[in-house]
mmCIF file with all atom_site columns, C-alpha atoms in Angstrom:
data_model
loop_
_atom_site.group_PDB
_atom_site.id
_atom_site.type_symbol
_atom_site.label_atom_id
_atom_site.label_alt_id
_atom_site.label_comp_id
_atom_site.label_asym_id
_atom_site.label_entity_id
_atom_site.label_seq_id
_atom_site.pdbx_PDB_ins_code
_atom_site.Cartn_x
_atom_site.Cartn_y
_atom_site.Cartn_z
_atom_site.occupancy
_atom_site.B_iso_or_equiv
_atom_site.pdbx_formal_charge
_atom_site.auth_seq_id
_atom_site.auth_comp_id
_atom_site.auth_asym_id
_atom_site.auth_atom_id
_atom_site.pdbx_PDB_model_num
ATOM 1   C CA . MET U 1 1   ? -0.022 -0.021 0.116   1.00 0.00 ? 24  MET U CA 1
ATOM 2   C CA . THR U 1 2   ? 2.666  2.325  0.825   1.00 0.00 ? 25  THR U CA 1
ATOM 3   C CA . ILE U 1 3   ? 4.720  1.846  -2.412  1.00 0.00 ? 26  ILE U CA 1
ATOM 4   C CA . THR U 1 4   ? 1.470  2.353  -4.488  1.00 0.00 ? 27  THR U CA 1
ATOM 5   C CA . TRP U 1 5   ? 0.547  5.790  -2.586  1.00 0.00 ? 28  TRP U CA 1
ATOM 6   C CA . PHE U 1 6   ? 4.467  6.899  -2.973  1.00 0.00 ? 29  PHE U CA 1
ATOM 7   C CA . TRP U 1 7   ? 4.630  6.114  -6.876  1.00 0.00 ? 30  TRP U CA 1
ATOM 8   C CA . GLY U 1 8   ? 1.484  7.382  -7.375  1.00 0.00 ? 31  GLY U CA 1
ATOM 9   C CA . GLY U 1 9   ? 2.276  10.516 -5.854  1.00 0.00 ? 32  GLY U CA 1
ATOM 10  C CA . LEU U 1 10  ? 5.327  10.966 -7.946  1.00 0.00 ? 33  LEU U CA 1
ATOM 11  C CA . GLY U 1 11  ? 3.342  10.942 -10.955 1.00 0.00 ? 34  GLY U CA 1
ATOM 12  C CA . LEU U 1 12  ? 0.516  12.999 -9.573  1.00 0.00 ? 35  LEU U CA 1
ATOM 13  C CA . VAL U 1 13  ? 2.273  15.450 -7.117  1.00 0.00 ? 36  VAL U CA 1
ATOM 14  C CA . PRO U 1 14  ? 4.099  17.567 -9.892  1.00 0.00 ? 37  PRO U CA 1
ATOM 15  C CA . PHE U 1 15  ? 0.742  18.540 -11.627 1.00 0.00 ? 38  PHE U CA 1
ATOM 16  C CA . LEU U 1 16  ? -0.761 19.180 -8.241  1.00 0.00 ? 39  LEU U CA 1
ATOM 17  C CA . ALA U 1 17  ? 2.194  21.126 -7.111  1.00 0.00 ? 40  ALA U CA 1
ATOM 18  C CA . ALA U 1 18  ? 2.440  23.355 -10.514 1.00 0.00 ? 41  ALA U CA 1
ATOM 19  C CA . ALA U 1 19  ? -1.278 24.258 -10.168 1.00 0.00 ? 42  ALA U CA 1
ATOM 20  C CA . VAL U 1 20  ? -1.075 25.445 -6.514  1.00 0.00 ? 43  VAL U CA 1
ATOM 21  C CA . GLY U 1 21  ? 2.069  27.520 -7.650  1.00 0.00 ? 44  GLY U CA 1
ATOM 22  C CA . ALA U 1 22  ? 0.153  28.894 -10.484 1.00 0.00 ? 45  ALA U CA 1
ATOM 23  C CA . GLU U 1 23  ? -2.204 30.608 -8.272  1.00 0.00 ? 46  GLU U CA 1
ATOM 24  C CA . SER U 1 24  ? 0.202  32.286 -6.001  1.00 0.00 ? 47  SER U CA 1
ATOM 25  C CA . VAL U 1 25  ? 0.506  35.728 -8.059  1.00 0.00 ? 48  VAL U CA 1
ATOM 26  C CA . SER U 1 26  ? -1.504 35.868 -11.081 1.00 0.00 ? 49  SER U CA 1
ATOM 27  C CA . PRO U 1 27  ? -5.009 36.739 -8.772  1.00 0.00 ? 50  PRO U CA 1
ATOM 28  C CA . ASP U 1 28  ? -3.105 39.633 -7.286  1.00 0.00 ? 51  ASP U CA 1
ATOM 29  C CA . LEU U 1 29  ? -1.566 40.639 -10.676 1.00 0.00 ? 52  LEU U CA 1
ATOM 30  C CA . SER U 1 30  ? -4.946 40.540 -12.005 1.00 0.00 ? 53  SER U CA 1
ATOM 31  C CA . ALA U 1 31  ? -6.600 42.537 -9.529  1.00 0.00 ? 54  ALA U CA 1
ATOM 32  C CA . GLY U 1 32  ? -4.014 45.004 -9.084  1.00 0.00 ? 55  GLY U CA 1
ATOM 33  C CA . THR U 1 33  ? -3.487 44.501 -5.548  1.00 0.00 ? 56  THR U CA 1
ATOM 34  C CA . ILE U 1 34  ? 0.122  43.301 -5.646  1.00 0.00 ? 57  ILE U CA 1
ATOM 35  C CA . ARG U 1 35  ? 1.366  46.972 -6.484  1.00 0.00 ? 58  ARG U CA 1
ATOM 36  C CA . PHE U 1 36  ? 0.371  47.928 -2.762  1.00 0.00 ? 59  PHE U CA 1
ATOM 37  C CA . GLU U 1 37  ? 2.240  44.822 -1.486  1.00 0.00 ? 60  GLU U CA 1
ATOM 38  C CA . ALA U 1 38  ? 5.180  45.781 -3.337  1.00 0.00 ? 61  ALA U CA 1
ATOM 39  C CA . MET U 1 39  ? 4.948  49.393 -1.721  1.00 0.00 ? 62  MET U CA 1
ATOM 40  C CA . ARG U 1 40  ? 5.246  47.615 1.696   1.00 0.00 ? 63  ARG U CA 1
ATOM 41  C CA . THR U 1 41  ? 7.848  44.978 1.043   1.00 0.00 ? 64  THR U CA 1
ATOM 42  C CA . GLY U 1 42  ? 10.498 44.036 -1.751  1.00 0.00 ? 65  GLY U CA 1
ATOM 43  C CA . ARG U 1 43  ? 9.224  41.905 -4.739  1.00 0.00 ? 66  ARG U CA 1
ATOM 44  C CA . LEU U 1 44  ? 11.861 39.124 -3.746  1.00 0.00 ? 67  LEU U CA 1
ATOM 45  C CA . GLU U 1 45  ? 10.185 38.775 -0.575  1.00 0.00 ? 68  GLU U CA 1
ATOM 46  C CA . ILE U 1 46  ? 6.644  38.374 -2.136  1.00 0.00 ? 69  ILE U CA 1
ATOM 47  C CA . VAL U 1 47  ? 8.075  35.824 -4.817  1.00 0.00 ? 70  VAL U CA 1
ATOM 48  C CA . LEU U 1 48  ? 9.954  33.910 -1.947  1.00 0.00 ? 71  LEU U CA 1
ATOM 49  C CA . GLY U 1 49  ? 7.196  34.323 0.537   1.00 0.00 ? 72  GLY U CA 1
ATOM 50  C CA . ARG U 1 50  ? 4.676  32.883 -2.113  1.00 0.00 ? 73  ARG U CA 1
ATOM 51  C CA . TYR U 1 51  ? 6.717  30.064 -3.046  1.00 0.00 ? 74  TYR U CA 1
ATOM 52  C CA . LEU U 1 52  ? 7.203  28.913 0.931   1.00 0.00 ? 75  LEU U CA 1
ATOM 53  C CA . GLY U 1 53  ? 3.617  29.644 1.281   1.00 0.00 ? 76  GLY U CA 1
ATOM 54  C CA . MET U 1 54  ? 2.739  27.374 -1.318  1.00 0.00 ? 77  MET U CA 1
ATOM 55  C CA . ALA U 1 55  ? 5.564  24.766 -0.597  1.00 0.00 ? 78  ALA U CA 1
ATOM 56  C CA . LEU U 1 56  ? 3.965  24.482 3.067   1.00 0.00 ? 79  LEU U CA 1
ATOM 57  C CA . LEU U 1 57  ? 0.433  24.019 1.542   1.00 0.00 ? 80  LEU U CA 1
ATOM 58  C CA . VAL U 1 58  ? 1.517  21.298 -0.614  1.00 0.00 ? 81  VAL U CA 1
ATOM 59  C CA . LEU U 1 59  ? 3.291  19.602 2.620   1.00 0.00 ? 82  LEU U CA 1
ATOM 60  C CA . VAL U 1 60  ? 0.053  19.659 4.502   1.00 0.00 ? 83  VAL U CA 1
ATOM 61  C CA . ALA U 1 61  ? -1.843 18.525 1.431   1.00 0.00 ? 84  ALA U CA 1
ATOM 62  C CA . ILE U 1 62  ? 0.800  15.345 1.063   1.00 0.00 ? 85  ILE U CA 1
ATOM 63  C CA . SER U 1 63  ? 0.473  14.711 4.820   1.00 0.00 ? 86  SER U CA 1
ATOM 64  C CA . LEU U 1 64  ? -3.397 14.458 4.755   1.00 0.00 ? 87  LEU U CA 1
ATOM 65  C CA . SER U 1 65  ? -3.179 12.412 1.725   1.00 0.00 ? 88  SER U CA 1
ATOM 66  C CA . ILE U 1 66  ? -1.918 9.214  3.701   1.00 0.00 ? 89  ILE U CA 1
ATOM 67  C CA . ALA U 1 67  ? -5.418 8.810  5.389   1.00 0.00 ? 90  ALA U CA 1
ATOM 68  C CA . ALA U 1 68  ? -6.619 7.197  2.489   1.00 0.00 ? 91  ALA U CA 1
ATOM 69  C CA . PRO U 1 69  ? -4.147 4.484  2.176   1.00 0.00 ? 92  PRO U CA 1
ATOM 70  C CA . PHE U 1 70  ? -3.647 4.231  5.809   1.00 0.00 ? 93  PHE U CA 1
ATOM 71  C CA . CYS U 1 71  ? -7.568 3.360  6.183   1.00 0.00 ? 94  CYS U CA 1
ATOM 72  C CA . MET U 1 72  ? -7.632 1.332  3.455   1.00 0.00 ? 95  MET U CA 1
ATOM 73  C CA . ALA U 1 73  ? -4.784 -0.961 4.749   1.00 0.00 ? 96  ALA U CA 1
ATOM 74  C CA . VAL U 1 74  ? -6.024 -0.991 8.193   1.00 0.00 ? 97  VAL U CA 1
ATOM 75  C CA . PHE U 1 75  ? -9.605 -1.421 7.714   1.00 0.00 ? 98  PHE U CA 1
ATOM 76  C CA . TRP U 1 76  ? -9.933 -3.470 4.367   1.00 0.00 ? 99  TRP U CA 1
ATOM 77  C CA . MET U 1 77  ? -6.969 -5.406 4.008   1.00 0.00 ? 100 MET U CA 1
ATOM 78  C CA . ALA U 1 78  ? -6.081 -8.348 6.250   1.00 0.00 ? 101 ALA U CA 1
ATOM 79  C CA . GLU U 1 79  ? -3.383 -8.683 8.848   1.00 0.00 ? 102 GLU U CA 1
ATOM 80  C CA . GLN U 1 80  ? -1.916 -5.215 8.419   1.00 0.00 ? 103 GLN U CA 1
ATOM 81  C CA . PRO U 1 81  ? -0.190 -3.718 11.499  1.00 0.00 ? 104 PRO U CA 1
ATOM 82  C CA . VAL U 1 82  ? -1.395 -0.430 12.460  1.00 0.00 ? 105 VAL U CA 1
ATOM 83  C CA . PHE U 1 83  ? 1.919  1.310  13.845  1.00 0.00 ? 106 PHE U CA 1
ATOM 84  C CA . LEU U 1 84  ? 3.917  -0.102 10.898  1.00 0.00 ? 107 LEU U CA 1
ATOM 85  C CA . GLN U 1 85  ? 1.430  0.902  8.291   1.00 0.00 ? 108 GLN U CA 1
ATOM 86  C CA . PHE U 1 86  ? 1.283  4.534  9.520   1.00 0.00 ? 109 PHE U CA 1
ATOM 87  C CA . THR U 1 87  ? 5.210  4.859  10.180  1.00 0.00 ? 110 THR U CA 1
ATOM 88  C CA . SER U 1 88  ? 5.993  3.370  6.735   1.00 0.00 ? 111 SER U CA 1
ATOM 89  C CA . LEU U 1 89  ? 3.533  6.159  5.072   1.00 0.00 ? 112 LEU U CA 1
ATOM 90  C CA . VAL U 1 90  ? 4.852  8.926  7.237   1.00 0.00 ? 113 VAL U CA 1
ATOM 91  C CA . VAL U 1 91  ? 8.441  8.203  6.027   1.00 0.00 ? 114 VAL U CA 1
ATOM 92  C CA . PHE U 1 92  ? 7.916  8.948  2.773   1.00 0.00 ? 115 PHE U CA 1
ATOM 93  C CA . VAL U 1 93  ? 6.034  12.292 3.113   1.00 0.00 ? 116 VAL U CA 1
ATOM 94  C CA . PRO U 1 94  ? 9.250  14.380 3.224   1.00 0.00 ? 117 PRO U CA 1
ATOM 95  C CA . ARG U 1 95  ? 10.447 12.497 -0.030  1.00 0.00 ? 118 ARG U CA 1
ATOM 96  C CA . LEU U 1 96  ? 7.288  13.346 -1.947  1.00 0.00 ? 119 LEU U CA 1
ATOM 97  C CA . TRP U 1 97  ? 7.235  17.007 -0.518  1.00 0.00 ? 120 TRP U CA 1
ATOM 98  C CA . LEU U 1 98  ? 10.872 17.408 -1.698  1.00 0.00 ? 121 LEU U CA 1
ATOM 99  C CA . TRP U 1 99  ? 9.849  16.050 -5.033  1.00 0.00 ? 122 TRP U CA 1
ATOM 100 C CA . SER U 1 100 ? 7.239  18.631 -5.239  1.00 0.00 ? 123 SER U CA 1
ATOM 101 C CA . LEU U 1 101 ? 9.250  22.022 -4.641  1.00 0.00 ? 124 LEU U CA 1
ATOM 102 C CA . PRO U 1 102 ? 10.512 22.362 -8.190  1.00 0.00 ? 125 PRO U CA 1
ATOM 103 C CA . PHE U 1 103 ? 7.261  22.056 -9.682  1.00 0.00 ? 126 PHE U CA 1
ATOM 104 C CA . VAL U 1 104 ? 5.794  24.206 -6.928  1.00 0.00 ? 127 VAL U CA 1
ATOM 105 C CA . ALA U 1 105 ? 8.579  26.892 -8.413  1.00 0.00 ? 128 ALA U CA 1
ATOM 106 C CA . VAL U 1 106 ? 7.448  26.244 -12.058 1.00 0.00 ? 129 VAL U CA 1
ATOM 107 C CA . GLY U 1 107 ? 3.764  27.079 -11.174 1.00 0.00 ? 130 GLY U CA 1
ATOM 108 C CA . LEU U 1 108 ? 4.912  30.235 -9.343  1.00 0.00 ? 131 LEU U CA 1
ATOM 109 C CA . SER U 1 109 ? 7.227  31.538 -12.219 1.00 0.00 ? 132 SER U CA 1
ATOM 110 C CA . CYS U 1 110 ? 4.443  30.848 -14.633 1.00 0.00 ? 133 CYS U CA 1
ATOM 111 C CA . SER U 1 111 ? 1.803  32.672 -12.072 1.00 0.00 ? 134 SER U CA 1
ATOM 112 C CA . CYS U 1 112 ? 4.326  35.906 -12.477 1.00 0.00 ? 135 CYS U CA 1
ATOM 113 C CA . LEU U 1 113 ? 4.200  35.615 -16.282 1.00 0.00 ? 136 LEU U CA 1
ATOM 114 C CA . VAL U 1 114 ? 0.512  36.097 -16.664 1.00 0.00 ? 137 VAL U CA 1
ATOM 115 C CA . LYS U 1 115 ? -2.403 37.590 -15.282 1.00 0.00 ? 138 LYS U CA 1
ATOM 116 C CA . ASN U 1 116 ? -4.939 35.056 -15.887 1.00 0.00 ? 139 ASN U CA 1
ATOM 117 C CA . VAL U 1 117 ? -4.752 32.003 -13.400 1.00 0.00 ? 140 VAL U CA 1
ATOM 118 C CA . ASN U 1 118 ? -6.182 29.562 -16.196 1.00 0.00 ? 141 ASN U CA 1
ATOM 119 C CA . TRP U 1 119 ? -3.303 30.536 -18.501 1.00 0.00 ? 142 TRP U CA 1
ATOM 120 C CA . ALA U 1 120 ? -0.626 30.131 -15.882 1.00 0.00 ? 143 ALA U CA 1
ATOM 121 C CA . ARG U 1 121 ? -2.116 26.598 -14.786 1.00 0.00 ? 144 ARG U CA 1
ATOM 122 C CA . LEU U 1 122 ? -2.243 25.420 -18.443 1.00 0.00 ? 145 LEU U CA 1
ATOM 123 C CA . SER U 1 123 ? 1.278  26.995 -18.878 1.00 0.00 ? 146 SER U CA 1
ATOM 124 C CA . SER U 1 124 ? 2.559  25.076 -15.729 1.00 0.00 ? 147 SER U CA 1
ATOM 125 C CA . ALA U 1 125 ? 1.250  21.951 -16.738 1.00 0.00 ? 148 ALA U CA 1
ATOM 126 C CA . GLY U 1 126 ? 2.642  22.384 -19.987 1.00 0.00 ? 149 GLY U CA 1
ATOM 127 C CA . ILE U 1 127 ? 6.164  22.706 -18.578 1.00 0.00 ? 150 ILE U CA 1
ATOM 128 C CA . VAL U 1 128 ? 5.663  19.577 -16.436 1.00 0.00 ? 151 VAL U CA 1
ATOM 129 C CA . VAL U 1 129 ? 4.511  17.530 -19.110 1.00 0.00 ? 152 VAL U CA 1
ATOM 130 C CA . SER U 1 130 ? 7.627  18.744 -21.007 1.00 0.00 ? 153 SER U CA 1
ATOM 131 C CA . THR U 1 131 ? 9.942  17.909 -18.317 1.00 0.00 ? 154 THR U CA 1
ATOM 132 C CA . TRP U 1 132 ? 8.721  14.450 -18.465 1.00 0.00 ? 155 TRP U CA 1
ATOM 133 C CA . MET U 1 133 ? 9.063  14.270 -22.099 1.00 0.00 ? 156 MET U CA 1
ATOM 134 C CA . ILE U 1 134 ? 12.827 15.621 -22.040 1.00 0.00 ? 157 ILE U CA 1
ATOM 135 C CA . ALA U 1 135 ? 13.501 12.826 -19.455 1.00 0.00 ? 158 ALA U CA 1
ATOM 136 C CA . GLY U 1 136 ? 12.161 10.171 -21.424 1.00 0.00 ? 159 GLY U CA 1
ATOM 137 C CA . LEU U 1 137 ? 13.884 11.412 -24.562 1.00 0.00 ? 160 LEU U CA 1
ATOM 138 C CA . LEU U 1 138 ? 17.387 11.639 -22.725 1.00 0.00 ? 161 LEU U CA 1
ATOM 139 C CA . GLY U 1 139 ? 16.886 8.115  -21.363 1.00 0.00 ? 162 GLY U CA 1
ATOM 140 C CA . PHE U 1 140 ? 16.066 6.614  -25.055 1.00 0.00 ? 163 PHE U CA 1
ATOM 141 C CA . TYR U 1 141 ? 18.552 8.500  -27.012 1.00 0.00 ? 164 TYR U CA 1
ATOM 142 C CA . GLY U 1 142 ? 21.272 9.258  -24.497 1.00 0.00 ? 165 GLY U CA 1
ATOM 143 C CA . ASP U 1 143 ? 21.289 6.247  -22.337 1.00 0.00 ? 166 ASP U CA 1
ATOM 144 C CA . GLY U 1 144 ? 24.623 6.047  -20.500 1.00 0.00 ? 167 GLY U CA 1
ATOM 145 C CA . ALA U 1 145 ? 26.229 9.341  -22.481 1.00 0.00 ? 168 ALA U CA 1
ATOM 146 C CA . ALA U 1 146 ? 27.973 11.963 -20.315 1.00 0.00 ? 169 ALA U CA 1
ATOM 147 C CA . TRP U 1 147 ? 25.924 14.797 -22.061 1.00 0.00 ? 170 TRP U CA 1
ATOM 148 C CA . SER U 1 148 ? 22.656 12.849 -21.195 1.00 0.00 ? 171 SER U CA 1
ATOM 149 C CA . SER U 1 149 ? 23.364 12.679 -17.595 1.00 0.00 ? 172 SER U CA 1
ATOM 150 C CA . LEU U 1 150 ? 24.419 16.402 -17.199 1.00 0.00 ? 173 LEU U CA 1
ATOM 151 C CA . LEU U 1 151 ? 21.205 17.529 -18.838 1.00 0.00 ? 174 LEU U CA 1
ATOM 152 C CA . GLY U 1 152 ? 19.063 14.903 -16.970 1.00 0.00 ? 175 GLY U CA 1
ATOM 153 C CA . SER U 1 153 ? 20.833 16.484 -13.612 1.00 0.00 ? 176 SER U CA 1
ATOM 154 C CA . LEU U 1 154 ? 18.986 19.797 -14.322 1.00 0.00 ? 177 LEU U CA 1
ATOM 155 C CA . LEU U 1 155 ? 15.380 18.192 -14.416 1.00 0.00 ? 178 LEU U CA 1
ATOM 156 C CA . PRO U 1 156 ? 13.809 16.887 -11.065 1.00 0.00 ? 179 PRO U CA 1
ATOM 157 C CA . GLN U 1 157 ? 13.299 13.282 -12.679 1.00 0.00 ? 180 GLN U CA 1
ATOM 158 C CA . GLY U 1 158 ? 17.095 12.938 -13.038 1.00 0.00 ? 181 GLY U CA 1
ATOM 159 C CA . TRP U 1 159 ? 16.973 12.568 -9.371  1.00 0.00 ? 182 TRP U CA 1
ATOM 160 C CA . LEU U 1 160 ? 13.711 10.631 -9.024  1.00 0.00 ? 183 LEU U CA 1
ATOM 161 C CA . SER U 1 161 ? 15.496 7.422  -8.643  1.00 0.00 ? 184 SER U CA 1
ATOM 162 C CA . GLY U 1 162 ? 17.285 8.766  -5.676  1.00 0.00 ? 185 GLY U CA 1
ATOM 163 C CA . LEU U 1 163 ? 14.380 9.075  -3.414  1.00 0.00 ? 186 LEU U CA 1
ATOM 164 C CA . TRP U 1 164 ? 13.519 5.601  -3.528  1.00 0.00 ? 187 TRP U CA 1
ATOM 165 C CA . GLY U 1 165 ? 15.696 3.510  -1.102  1.00 0.00 ? 188 GLY U CA 1
ATOM 166 C CA . PRO U 1 166 ? 16.534 2.724  2.437   1.00 0.00 ? 189 PRO U CA 1
ATOM 167 C CA . GLY U 1 167 ? 18.388 4.940  5.067   1.00 0.00 ? 190 GLY U CA 1
ATOM 168 C CA . TYR U 1 168 ? 19.344 8.607  4.410   1.00 0.00 ? 191 TYR U CA 1
ATOM 169 C CA . GLY U 1 169 ? 20.453 8.146  0.914   1.00 0.00 ? 192 GLY U CA 1
ATOM 170 C CA . TRP U 1 170 ? 17.740 10.002 -0.566  1.00 0.00 ? 193 TRP U CA 1
ATOM 171 C CA . LEU U 1 171 ? 18.568 13.066 1.444   1.00 0.00 ? 194 LEU U CA 1
ATOM 172 C CA . LEU U 1 172 ? 21.157 13.913 -1.597  1.00 0.00 ? 195 LEU U CA 1
ATOM 173 C CA . SER U 1 173 ? 18.375 13.814 -4.061  1.00 0.00 ? 196 SER U CA 1
ATOM 174 C CA . GLY U 1 174 ? 16.249 16.079 -1.686  1.00 0.00 ? 197 GLY U CA 1
ATOM 175 C CA . VAL U 1 175 ? 19.064 18.651 -1.211  1.00 0.00 ? 198 VAL U CA 1
ATOM 176 C CA . VAL U 1 176 ? 19.251 18.930 -4.967  1.00 0.00 ? 199 VAL U CA 1
ATOM 177 C CA . LEU U 1 177 ? 15.578 19.045 -5.415  1.00 0.00 ? 200 LEU U CA 1
ATOM 178 C CA . VAL U 1 178 ? 15.717 21.964 -3.122  1.00 0.00 ? 201 VAL U CA 1
ATOM 179 C CA . ALA U 1 179 ? 18.341 23.793 -5.298  1.00 0.00 ? 202 ALA U CA 1
ATOM 180 C CA . LEU U 1 180 ? 16.139 23.077 -8.229  1.00 0.00 ? 203 LEU U CA 1
ATOM 181 C CA . GLY U 1 181 ? 13.273 24.829 -6.602  1.00 0.00 ? 204 GLY U CA 1
ATOM 182 C CA . VAL U 1 182 ? 15.202 27.974 -5.886  1.00 0.00 ? 205 VAL U CA 1
ATOM 183 C CA . ALA U 1 183 ? 16.853 27.817 -9.654  1.00 0.00 ? 206 ALA U CA 1
ATOM 184 C CA . PHE U 1 184 ? 13.103 27.552 -11.034 1.00 0.00 ? 207 PHE U CA 1
ATOM 185 C CA . VAL U 1 185 ? 11.909 30.203 -8.529  1.00 0.00 ? 208 VAL U CA 1
ATOM 186 C CA . LEU U 1 186 ? 14.443 32.779 -10.026 1.00 0.00 ? 209 LEU U CA 1
ATOM 187 C CA . PRO U 1 187 ? 12.551 33.214 -13.454 1.00 0.00 ? 210 PRO U CA 1
ATOM 188 C CA . GLY U 1 188 ? 9.684  34.106 -11.453 1.00 0.00 ? 211 GLY U CA 1
ATOM 189 C CA . TYR U 1 189 ? 11.237 36.720 -9.549  1.00 0.00 ? 212 TYR U CA 1
ATOM 190 C CA . LEU U 1 190 ? 12.933 38.287 -12.390 1.00 0.00 ? 213 LEU U CA 1
ATOM 191 C CA . LEU U 1 191 ? 9.742  38.690 -14.502 1.00 0.00 ? 214 LEU U CA 1
ATOM 192 C CA . LEU U 1 192 ? 7.890  40.155 -11.423 1.00 0.00 ? 215 LEU U CA 1
ATOM 193 C CA . HIS U 1 193 ? 11.083 42.266 -10.822 1.00 0.00 ? 216 HIS U CA 1
ATOM 194 C CA . ARG U 1 194 ? 11.062 43.820 -14.471 1.00 0.00 ? 217 ARG U CA 1
ATOM 195 C CA . ARG U 1 195 ? 7.211  43.914 -14.404 1.00 0.00 ? 218 ARG U CA 1
ATOM 196 C CA . ASP U 1 196 ? 5.484  47.410 -14.357 1.00 0.00 ? 219 ASP U CA 1
ATOM 197 C CA . LEU U 1 197 ? 2.977  46.726 -11.453 1.00 0.00 ? 220 LEU U CA 1
#
């Protein structure tokens, strides 16, 4: 049950995280309220604050999502130890959350680009799909090549397998995903910094 939940999350979380990030700035750009926020604080603080807020929201959603597989395992499957099932799910929550951070950043950058939330959602979903396609093409055409490994390490999918494993080996992939999240936030900041509010 835990494995099914985790691998399902690896496929679903990027789209949900990007959709959440896409709603961070666009509504304020559309309403014009961000002009007043920018008068009281810097644009960098606005972008980073929205990023951290949306990342926290995704963490809460991932944490709450363990309720479904936990109840399924405990109440509808035979001989599932309650404590072991719960702890095995909780252990994977930080891994899924770290996996979501670059995609939250992609959504936020798209949100800084356009005023319409629907366009921000659509463009962020398109970028998420593009990262999966590029990762697949790199694996198919550049399997084992140095250039493929280098380009693959710039995508979140290049660190996906590192999240799966025993012990603390997944922390390296987690640190890189945090760094990719920060790198993907920078275009959003630059867009907002140069934008006439």
